[in-house]
PDB file of C-alpha atoms in Angstrom:
ATOM      1  CA  PRO A 136      45.165 -15.852   4.720  1.00  0.00           C
ATOM      2  CA  ASP A 137      41.461 -16.362   5.394  1.00  0.00           C
ATOM      3  CA  VAL A 138      40.419 -15.986   9.045  1.00  0.00           C
ATOM      4  CA  TYR A 139      37.348 -18.223   8.662  1.00  0.00           C
ATOM      5  CA  LEU A 140      39.320 -21.098   7.142  1.00  0.00           C
ATOM      6  CA  GLY A 141      42.466 -20.487   9.207  1.00  0.00           C
ATOM      7  CA  GLU A 142      44.650 -21.068   6.141  1.00  0.00           C
ATOM      8  CA  ARG A 143      45.919 -19.459   2.956  1.00  0.00           C
ATOM      9  CA  ILE A 144      43.822 -19.783  -0.178  1.00  0.00           C
ATOM     10  CA  ARG A 145      43.697 -18.120  -3.568  1.00  0.00           C
ATOM     11  CA  ILE A 146      40.771 -15.729  -3.936  1.00  0.00           C
ATOM     12  CA  GLU A 147      39.608 -13.322  -6.631  1.00  0.00           C
ATOM     13  CA  GLN A 148      37.712 -10.274  -5.388  1.00  0.00           C
ATOM     14  CA  LEU A 149      35.762  -7.553  -7.181  1.00  0.00           C
ATOM     15  CA  THR A 150      34.178  -4.563  -5.430  1.00  0.00           C
ATOM     16  CA  GLY A 151      32.468  -1.418  -6.674  1.00  0.00           C
ATOM     17  CA  ASN A 152      30.323   1.414  -5.370  1.00  0.00           C
ATOM     18  CA  THR A 153      28.712   4.600  -6.587  1.00  0.00           C
ATOM     19  CA  GLU A 154      26.886   7.453  -4.888  1.00  0.00           C
ATOM     20  CA  GLY A 155      24.718  10.339  -6.094  1.00  0.00           C
ATOM     21  CA  TYR A 156      22.941  13.345  -4.628  1.00  0.00           C
ATOM     22  CA  LEU A 157      19.925  15.218  -6.041  1.00  0.00           C
ATOM     23  CA  PRO A 158      18.998  18.543  -4.364  1.00  0.00           C
ATOM     24  CA  VAL A 159      15.270  19.110  -3.797  1.00  0.00           C
ATOM     25  CA  THR A 160      15.197  22.355  -1.798  1.00  0.00           C
ATOM     26  CA  GLY A 161      17.830  24.542  -0.195  1.00  0.00           C
ATOM     27  CA  LYS A 162      18.524  22.094   2.637  1.00  0.00           C
ATOM     28  CA  LEU A 163      16.777  18.858   1.543  1.00  0.00           C
ATOM     29  CA  GLY A 164      17.931  16.375  -1.039  1.00  0.00           C
ATOM     30  CA  VAL A 165      17.819  12.712  -2.067  1.00  0.00           C
ATOM     31  CA  ARG A 166      20.974  10.618  -1.708  1.00  0.00           C
ATOM     32  CA  GLY A 167      21.408   7.179  -3.281  1.00  0.00           C
ATOM     33  CA  THR A 168      24.191   4.592  -3.046  1.00  0.00           C
ATOM     34  CA  ILE A 169      24.858   1.265  -4.762  1.00  0.00           C
ATOM     35  CA  ASN A 170      27.458  -1.263  -3.528  1.00  0.00           C
ATOM     36  CA  TYR A 171      28.616  -4.560  -5.029  1.00  0.00           C
ATOM     37  CA  SER A 172      31.126  -7.218  -3.971  1.00  0.00           C
ATOM     38  CA  GLY A 173      32.070 -10.611  -5.363  1.00  0.00           C
ATOM     39  CA  LYS A 174      34.445 -13.331  -4.149  1.00  0.00           C
ATOM     40  CA  ASP A 175      35.625 -16.497  -5.931  1.00  0.00           C
ATOM     41  CA  TYR A 176      37.519 -19.074  -3.839  1.00  0.00           C
ATOM     42  CA  ASN A 177      39.826 -21.465  -5.690  1.00  0.00           C
ATOM     43  CA  SER A 178      38.524 -24.696  -4.128  1.00  0.00           C
ATOM     44  CA  THR A 179      35.739 -27.143  -4.984  1.00  0.00           C
ATOM     45  CA  ALA A 180      34.965 -27.330  -1.259  1.00  0.00           C
ATOM     46  CA  LEU A 181      34.103 -23.608  -1.158  1.00  0.00           C
ATOM     47  CA  ASN A 182      31.708 -21.147  -2.811  1.00  0.00           C
ATOM     48  CA  GLN A 183      31.466 -18.152  -5.107  1.00  0.00           C
ATOM     49  CA  SER A 184      29.663 -15.319  -3.356  1.00  0.00           C
ATOM     50  CA  ARG A 185      27.957 -12.231  -4.818  1.00  0.00           C
ATOM     51  CA  HIS A 186      26.325  -9.369  -2.935  1.00  0.00           C
ATOM     52  CA  GLY A 187      24.675  -6.153  -4.067  1.00  0.00           C
ATOM     53  CA  GLU A 188      22.769  -3.504  -2.142  1.00  0.00           C
ATOM     54  CA  ALA A 189      21.128  -0.154  -2.848  1.00  0.00           C
ATOM     55  CA  PHE A 190      20.128   2.645  -0.451  1.00  0.00           C
ATOM     56  CA  LEU A 191      17.876   5.642  -0.996  1.00  0.00           C
ATOM     57  CA  GLY A 192      17.681   8.359   1.630  1.00  0.00           C
ATOM     58  CA  LEU A 193      16.257  11.770   2.434  1.00  0.00           C
ATOM     59  CA  ALA A 194      19.152  14.050   3.383  1.00  0.00           C
ATOM     60  CA  TYR A 195      19.065  17.270   5.386  1.00  0.00           C
ATOM     61  CA  THR A 196      22.023  19.643   5.133  1.00  0.00           C
ATOM     62  CA  ARG A 197      22.277  21.079   8.616  1.00  0.00           C
ATOM     63  CA  ASP A 198      25.005  23.505   7.542  1.00  0.00           C
ATOM     64  CA  LEU A 199      27.589  23.726   4.766  1.00  0.00           C
ATOM     65  CA  ARG A 200      29.712  21.002   6.373  1.00  0.00           C
ATOM     66  CA  THR A 201      27.266  18.510   7.947  1.00  0.00           C
ATOM     67  CA  GLU A 202      24.498  16.293   6.569  1.00  0.00           C
ATOM     68  CA  PHE A 203      21.921  14.073   8.315  1.00  0.00           C
ATOM     69  CA  SER A 204      19.957  11.447   6.380  1.00  0.00           C
ATOM     70  CA  VAL A 205      17.311   8.752   6.870  1.00  0.00           C
ATOM     71  CA  ASN A 206      17.856   5.795   4.531  1.00  0.00           C
ATOM     72  CA  PHE A 207      16.029   2.708   3.315  1.00  0.00           C
ATOM     73  CA  GLY A 208      17.934  -0.101   1.632  1.00  0.00           C
ATOM     74  CA  ALA A 209      17.574  -3.525   0.067  1.00  0.00           C
ATOM     75  CA  GLY A 210      20.124  -6.160  -0.852  1.00  0.00           C
ATOM     76  CA  LEU A 211      20.473  -9.489  -2.650  1.00  0.00           C
ATOM     77  CA  GLY A 212      23.204 -12.055  -2.077  1.00  0.00           C
ATOM     78  CA  SER A 213      24.131 -15.508  -3.276  1.00  0.00           C
ATOM     79  CA  SER A 214      26.684 -18.112  -2.239  1.00  0.00           C
ATOM     80  CA  GLN A 215      27.034 -20.778  -4.940  1.00  0.00           C
ATOM     81  CA  PRO A 216      29.211 -23.897  -4.505  1.00  0.00           C
ATOM     82  CA  ASN A 217      32.074 -24.456  -6.936  1.00  0.00           C
ATOM     83  CA  ASP A 218      31.019 -28.122  -6.859  1.00  0.00           C
ATOM     84  CA  PRO A 219      27.362 -28.346  -8.095  1.00  0.00           C
ATOM     85  CA  LEU A 220      26.853 -31.550  -6.089  1.00  0.00           C
ATOM     86  CA  ARG A 221      27.049 -29.543  -2.838  1.00  0.00           C
ATOM     87  CA  VAL A 222      23.413 -28.402  -3.075  1.00  0.00           C
ATOM     88  CA  ALA A 223      23.139 -27.904   0.696  1.00  0.00           C
ATOM     89  CA  ASP A 224      25.619 -25.004   0.429  1.00  0.00           C
ATOM     90  CA  ASP A 225      23.783 -23.138  -2.354  1.00  0.00           C
ATOM     91  CA  VAL A 226      22.230 -20.199  -0.469  1.00  0.00           C
ATOM     92  CA  ARG A 227      20.611 -16.854  -1.313  1.00  0.00           C
ATOM     93  CA  SER A 228      19.859 -13.851   0.895  1.00  0.00           C
ATOM     94  CA  HIS A 229      17.174 -11.146   0.756  1.00  0.00           C
ATOM     95  CA  GLU A 230      17.927  -8.114   2.926  1.00  0.00           C
ATOM     96  CA  TYR A 231      16.110  -4.951   4.039  1.00  0.00           C
ATOM     97  CA  TYR A 232      17.580  -2.070   6.043  1.00  0.00           C
ATOM     98  CA  PHE A 233      16.617   1.156   7.787  1.00  0.00           C
ATOM     99  CA  THR A 234      19.466   3.449   8.874  1.00  0.00           C
ATOM    100  CA  THR A 235      20.218   6.998   9.961  1.00  0.00           C
ATOM    101  CA  ARG A 236      23.510   8.648   8.989  1.00  0.00           C
ATOM    102  CA  LEU A 237      25.470  11.714  10.061  1.00  0.00           C
ATOM    103  CA  GLN A 238      28.406  12.770   7.899  1.00  0.00           C
ATOM    104  CA  GLY A 239      30.734  15.642   7.172  1.00  0.00           C
ATOM    105  CA  GLN A 240      32.768  17.907   9.435  1.00  0.00           C
ATOM    106  CA  LEU A 241      31.086  16.951  12.716  1.00  0.00           C
ATOM    107  CA  THR A 242      33.184  19.238  14.931  1.00  0.00           C
ATOM    108  CA  ALA A 243      36.193  21.487  14.433  1.00  0.00           C
ATOM    109  CA  LYS A 244      38.556  18.486  14.665  1.00  0.00           C
ATOM    110  CA  LEU A 245      36.273  15.497  14.006  1.00  0.00           C
ATOM    111  CA  ALA A 246      35.268  14.486  10.456  1.00  0.00           C
ATOM    112  CA  GLY A 247      33.797  11.439   8.738  1.00  0.00           C
ATOM    113  CA  HIS A 248      30.510   9.577   8.995  1.00  0.00           C
ATOM    114  CA  VAL A 249      28.591   7.401  11.429  1.00  0.00           C
ATOM    115  CA  PHE A 250      25.426   5.374  10.822  1.00  0.00           C
ATOM    116  CA  ALA A 251      23.183   2.990  12.742  1.00  0.00           C
ATOM    117  CA  GLY A 252      19.974   1.089  12.089  1.00  0.00           C
ATOM    118  CA  LEU A 253      18.207  -2.227  11.843  1.00  0.00           C
ATOM    119  CA  GLY A 254      18.395  -4.969   9.244  1.00  0.00           C
ATOM    120  CA  SER A 255      16.301  -8.017   8.342  1.00  0.00           C
ATOM    121  CA  VAL A 256      17.974 -10.842   6.397  1.00  0.00           C
ATOM    122  CA  ARG A 257      16.337 -14.055   5.151  1.00  0.00           C
ATOM    123  CA  TYR A 258      18.413 -16.953   3.821  1.00  0.00           C
ATOM    124  CA  THR A 259      16.868 -19.533   1.488  1.00  0.00           C
ATOM    125  CA  GLY A 260      18.061 -22.401  -0.681  1.00  0.00           C
ATOM    126  CA  GLY A 261      20.301 -25.041   0.869  1.00  0.00           C
ATOM    127  CA  TYR A 262      19.021 -23.963   4.300  1.00  0.00           C
ATOM    128  CA  SER A 263      16.452 -21.487   5.658  1.00  0.00           C
ATOM    129  CA  HIS A 264      17.366 -18.937   8.289  1.00  0.00           C
ATOM    130  CA  HIS A 265      16.188 -15.458   9.333  1.00  0.00           C
ATOM    131  CA  ASN A 266      18.092 -12.728  11.170  1.00  0.00           C
ATOM    132  CA  THR A 267      16.904  -9.404  12.543  1.00  0.00           C
ATOM    133  CA  LEU A 268      20.019  -7.594  13.641  1.00  0.00           C
ATOM    134  CA  PRO A 269      21.408  -4.132  14.373  1.00  0.00           C
ATOM    135  CA  VAL A 270      23.640  -2.705  11.650  1.00  0.00           C
ATOM    136  CA  GLY A 271      25.999   0.212  11.902  1.00  0.00           C
ATOM    137  CA  GLY A 272      29.402   1.628  11.228  1.00  0.00           C
ATOM    138  CA  ALA A 273      31.703   4.587  11.495  1.00  0.00           C
ATOM    139  CA  ASP A 274      34.687   6.097   9.726  1.00  0.00           C
ATOM    140  CA  LEU A 275      35.827   8.979  11.913  1.00  0.00           C
ATOM    141  CA  THR A 276      39.056  10.962  11.978  1.00  0.00           C
ATOM    142  CA  TRP A 277      40.067  13.153  14.914  1.00  0.00           C
ATOM    143  CA  THR A 278      42.819  15.611  13.956  1.00  0.00           C
ATOM    144  CA  ILE A 279      44.730  15.952  17.207  1.00  0.00           C
ATOM    145  CA  SER A 280      47.363  18.226  15.680  1.00  0.00           C
ATOM    146  CA  LEU A 281      48.916  19.008  12.311  1.00  0.00           C
ATOM    147  CA  ARG A 282      51.132  15.924  12.616  1.00  0.00           C
ATOM    148  CA  ARG A 283      48.936  13.521  14.574  1.00  0.00           C
ATOM    149  CA  LYS A 284      45.473  12.029  14.046  1.00  0.00           C
ATOM    150  CA  LEU A 285      43.303   9.256  15.465  1.00  0.00           C
ATOM    151  CA  GLU A 286      41.005   7.230  13.199  1.00  0.00           C
ATOM    152  CA  LEU A 287      38.187   4.842  14.082  1.00  0.00           C
ATOM    153  CA  VAL A 288      36.718   2.446  11.503  1.00  0.00           C
ATOM    154  CA  ALA A 289      33.899   0.137  12.652  1.00  0.00           C
ATOM    155  CA  THR A 290      31.244  -1.982  10.926  1.00  0.00           C
ATOM    156  CA  SER A 291      28.559  -4.472  11.932  1.00  0.00           C
ATOM    157  CA  GLY A 292      26.337  -6.449   9.585  1.00  0.00           C
ATOM    158  CA  PRO A 293      25.620  -9.727   7.758  1.00  0.00           C
ATOM    159  CA  SER A 294      28.007 -11.647   5.533  1.00  0.00           C
ATOM    160  CA  PHE A 295      28.636 -15.011   3.849  1.00  0.00           C
ATOM    161  CA  ALA A 296      31.448 -17.320   4.983  1.00  0.00           C
ATOM    162  CA  PRO A 297      33.512 -19.054   2.251  1.00  0.00           C
ATOM    163  CA  ASP A 298      31.463 -22.276   2.552  1.00  0.00           C
ATOM    164  CA  GLY A 299      28.026 -20.590   2.355  1.00  0.00           C
ATOM    165  CA  THR A 300      27.425 -20.280   6.111  1.00  0.00           C
ATOM    166  CA  SER A 301      25.752 -17.004   7.122  1.00  0.00           C
ATOM    167  CA  GLY A 302      27.685 -14.699   9.409  1.00  0.00           C
ATOM    168  CA  LYS A 303      27.111 -11.696  11.642  1.00  0.00           C
ATOM    169  CA  ILE A 304      30.413  -9.795  11.700  1.00  0.00           C
ATOM    170  CA  SER A 305      31.271  -6.875  13.994  1.00  0.00           C
ATOM    171  CA  ARG A 306      34.723  -5.315  13.811  1.00  0.00           C
ATOM    172  CA  ALA A 307      36.505  -2.133  14.853  1.00  0.00           C
ATOM    173  CA  ILE A 308      39.995  -0.800  14.332  1.00  0.00           C
ATOM    174  CA  LEU A 309      41.592   2.222  16.031  1.00  0.00           C
ATOM    175  CA  THR A 310      44.607   3.786  14.303  1.00  0.00           C
ATOM    176  CA  LEU A 311      46.961   6.449  15.684  1.00  0.00           C
ATOM    177  CA  SER A 312      49.019   8.134  12.941  1.00  0.00           C
ATOM    178  CA  GLN A 313      52.049  10.342  13.435  1.00  0.00           C
ATOM    179  CA  GLU A 314      54.058  12.252  10.850  1.00  0.00           C
ATOM    180  CA  ILE A 315      57.687  11.533  11.688  1.00  0.00           C
ATOM    181  CA  ILE A 316      59.632  13.846   9.409  1.00  0.00           C
ATOM    182  CA  GLY A 317      59.049  15.197   5.947  1.00  0.00           C
ATOM    183  CA  HIS A 318      56.731  12.812   4.070  1.00  0.00           C
ATOM    184  CA  TRP A 319      57.333   9.835   6.375  1.00  0.00           C
ATOM    185  CA  GLN A 320      54.539   8.564   8.625  1.00  0.00           C
ATOM    186  CA  CYS A 321      54.129   5.930  11.330  1.00  0.00           C
ATOM    187  CA  ALA A 322      50.855   4.382  12.528  1.00  0.00           C
ATOM    188  CA  LEU A 323      49.801   1.964  15.279  1.00  0.00           C
ATOM    189  CA  HIS A 324      46.526   0.054  14.995  1.00  0.00           C
ATOM    190  CA  LEU A 325      44.534  -2.172  17.355  1.00  0.00           C
ATOM    191  CA  GLY A 326      41.036  -3.643  17.167  1.00  0.00           C
ATOM    192  CA  PRO A 327      38.699  -6.592  17.883  1.00  0.00           C
ATOM    193  CA  THR A 328      36.425  -8.681  15.646  1.00  0.00           C
ATOM    194  CA  HIS A 329      33.408 -10.701  16.834  1.00  0.00           C
ATOM    195  CA  SER A 330      31.873 -13.205  14.397  1.00  0.00           C
ATOM    196  CA  VAL A 331      28.833 -15.472  14.791  1.00  0.00           C
ATOM    197  CA  TYR A 332      28.177 -18.102  12.088  1.00  0.00           C
ATOM    198  CA  SER A 333      24.878 -19.936  11.615  1.00  0.00           C
ATOM    199  CA  ARG A 334      22.813 -22.102   9.317  1.00  0.00           C
ATOM    200  CA  GLU A 335      19.460 -23.134  10.784  1.00  0.00           C
ATOM    201  CA  VAL A 336      21.058 -22.694  14.225  1.00  0.00           C
ATOM    202  CA  GLN A 337      24.217 -21.049  15.536  1.00  0.00           C
ATOM    203  CA  GLN A 338      27.268 -23.163  14.717  1.00  0.00           C
ATOM    204  CA  ARG A 339      30.377 -21.174  15.599  1.00  0.00           C
ATOM    205  CA  THR A 340      31.617 -18.017  17.346  1.00  0.00           C
ATOM    206  CA  ASP A 341      35.017 -16.391  16.771  1.00  0.00           C
ATOM    207  CA  ASP A 342      36.699 -13.580  18.685  1.00  0.00           C
ATOM    208  CA  SER A 343      39.969 -12.082  17.513  1.00  0.00           C
ATOM    209  CA  TRP A 344      42.303  -9.157  18.151  1.00  0.00           C
ATOM    210  CA  ASP A 345      44.512  -7.525  15.566  1.00  0.00           C
ATOM    211  CA  ALA A 346      47.466  -5.262  16.408  1.00  0.00           C
ATOM    212  CA  GLY A 347      50.166  -3.831  14.219  1.00  0.00           C
ATOM    213  CA  MET A 348      52.368  -1.046  12.940  1.00  0.00           C
ATOM    214  CA  GLU A 349      52.730   0.712   9.590  1.00  0.00           C
ATOM    215  CA  PHE A 350      55.510   2.831   8.090  1.00  0.00           C
ATOM    216  CA  ALA A 351      54.508   4.916   5.080  1.00  0.00           C
ATOM    217  CA  TYR A 352      56.001   7.380   2.609  1.00  0.00           C
ATOM    218  CA  GLN A 353      53.526   9.854   1.073  1.00  0.00           C
ATOM    219  CA  PRO A 354      55.122  12.592  -1.051  1.00  0.00           C
ATOM    220  CA  SER A 355      51.716  13.854  -2.295  1.00  0.00           C
ATOM    221  CA  VAL A 356      47.971  13.434  -1.723  1.00  0.00           C
ATOM    222  CA  ARG A 357      47.866  11.101  -4.750  1.00  0.00           C
ATOM    223  CA  PHE A 358      50.712   8.655  -4.111  1.00  0.00           C
ATOM    224  CA  ARG A 359      51.472   6.535  -1.054  1.00  0.00           C
ATOM    225  CA  VAL A 360      53.617   3.475  -0.344  1.00  0.00           C
ATOM    226  CA  ALA A 361      53.432   1.595   2.980  1.00  0.00           C
ATOM    227  CA  LEU A 362      54.942  -1.351   4.856  1.00  0.00           C
ATOM    228  CA  ASP A 363      52.494  -2.948   7.301  1.00  0.00           C
ATOM    229  CA  MET A 364      53.212  -5.523  10.014  1.00  0.00           C
ATOM    230  CA  SER A 365      50.331  -7.045  11.977  1.00  0.00           C
ATOM    231  CA  HIS A 366      49.650  -9.817  14.493  1.00  0.00           C
ATOM    232  CA  THR A 367      46.273 -11.549  14.856  1.00  0.00           C
ATOM    233  CA  LYS A 368      45.169 -13.884  17.625  1.00  0.00           C
ATOM    234  CA  GLN A 369      41.825 -15.658  17.262  1.00  0.00           C
ATOM    235  CA  ASN A 370      39.892 -17.728  19.784  1.00  0.00           C
ATOM    236  CA  SER A 371      36.896 -19.815  18.778  1.00  0.00           C
ATOM    237  CA  ASP A 372      34.538 -22.460  20.109  1.00  0.00           C
ATOM    238  CA  THR A 373      35.703 -24.499  17.075  1.00  0.00           C
ATOM    239  CA  LEU A 374      39.163 -25.942  17.747  1.00  0.00           C
ATOM    240  CA  SER A 375      40.383 -25.707  14.124  1.00  0.00           C
ATOM    241  CA  ALA A 376      39.592 -21.963  14.043  1.00  0.00           C
ATOM    242  CA  ARG A 377      42.008 -21.035  16.856  1.00  0.00           C
ATOM    243  CA  PHE A 378      45.257 -19.564  15.584  1.00  0.00           C
ATOM    244  CA  GLN A 379      47.866 -16.833  15.744  1.00  0.00           C
ATOM    245  CA  ARG A 380      49.087 -15.125  12.586  1.00  0.00           C
ATOM    246  CA  ASP A 381      51.840 -12.668  11.697  1.00  0.00           C
ATOM    247  CA  PHE A 382      51.352 -10.842   8.416  1.00  0.00           C
ATOM    248  CA  ILE A 383      53.679  -8.454   6.574  1.00  0.00           C
ATOM    249  CA  SER A 384      52.547  -6.547   3.481  1.00  0.00           C
ATOM    250  CA  LEU A 385      54.010  -3.911   1.167  1.00  0.00           C
ATOM    251  CA  GLY A 386      51.576  -1.862  -0.907  1.00  0.00           C
ATOM    252  CA  ALA A 387      51.252   1.291  -2.957  1.00  0.00           C
ATOM    253  CA  THR A 388      48.233   3.426  -3.910  1.00  0.00           C
ATOM    254  CA  TYR A 389      47.718   6.123  -6.513  1.00  0.00           C
ATOM    255  CA  ARG A 390      44.599   8.305  -6.636  1.00  0.00           C
ATOM    256  CA  LEU A 391      43.491  10.038  -9.839  1.00  0.00           C
TER     257      LEU A 391
END
């Protein structure tokens, strides 16, 4: 199910990322990251999107567990129609970012990373549009006890909609996990998403809430199987984008 379209559609997705660190002195180093994502929608009315970005930063190791960095980044994106006659939907993006990041074991019970900064994105091709917007995110885990933890995942930044429209997407999800017995776990999650879509001018705004529950079995750090049930309610200033959705998924992961 695609929240922008409000319907189910077949999609092929490919994502990849890599990160490296080069020490310069005892506490200073250079950290670099590269991220890529691609989406192909199975419809002539929609687009194929590609996006790649690279960041280079100066990192300061405050102690053995915590690192602070200042980062500069650039990105390129494209949203190409599956139907070549839809030239107005053939769009490219050029992006530049400045961010600061704090990561590691932030306190005795709080670990993860948090970053914030500013981005400039220019869209050209089928339409011209420019955005200067705050960007940021967090992936933080608070270990309340040996059996219970609270996790916050949040992001805010630019994106392409399936039809080539540019989007500014901000989302957050809060998850409370509890080990029930043995290797069995239960988790509750809740979070909002705010989306603004534009071409030359703003065209649509969506606001949604997602809530759900997960039951998982994890016999080791490498293997995990989970049943997830979630409910999403979305309001929009576009009538066709208002919906409620119930989604059930069963998945398994294995880490090498």
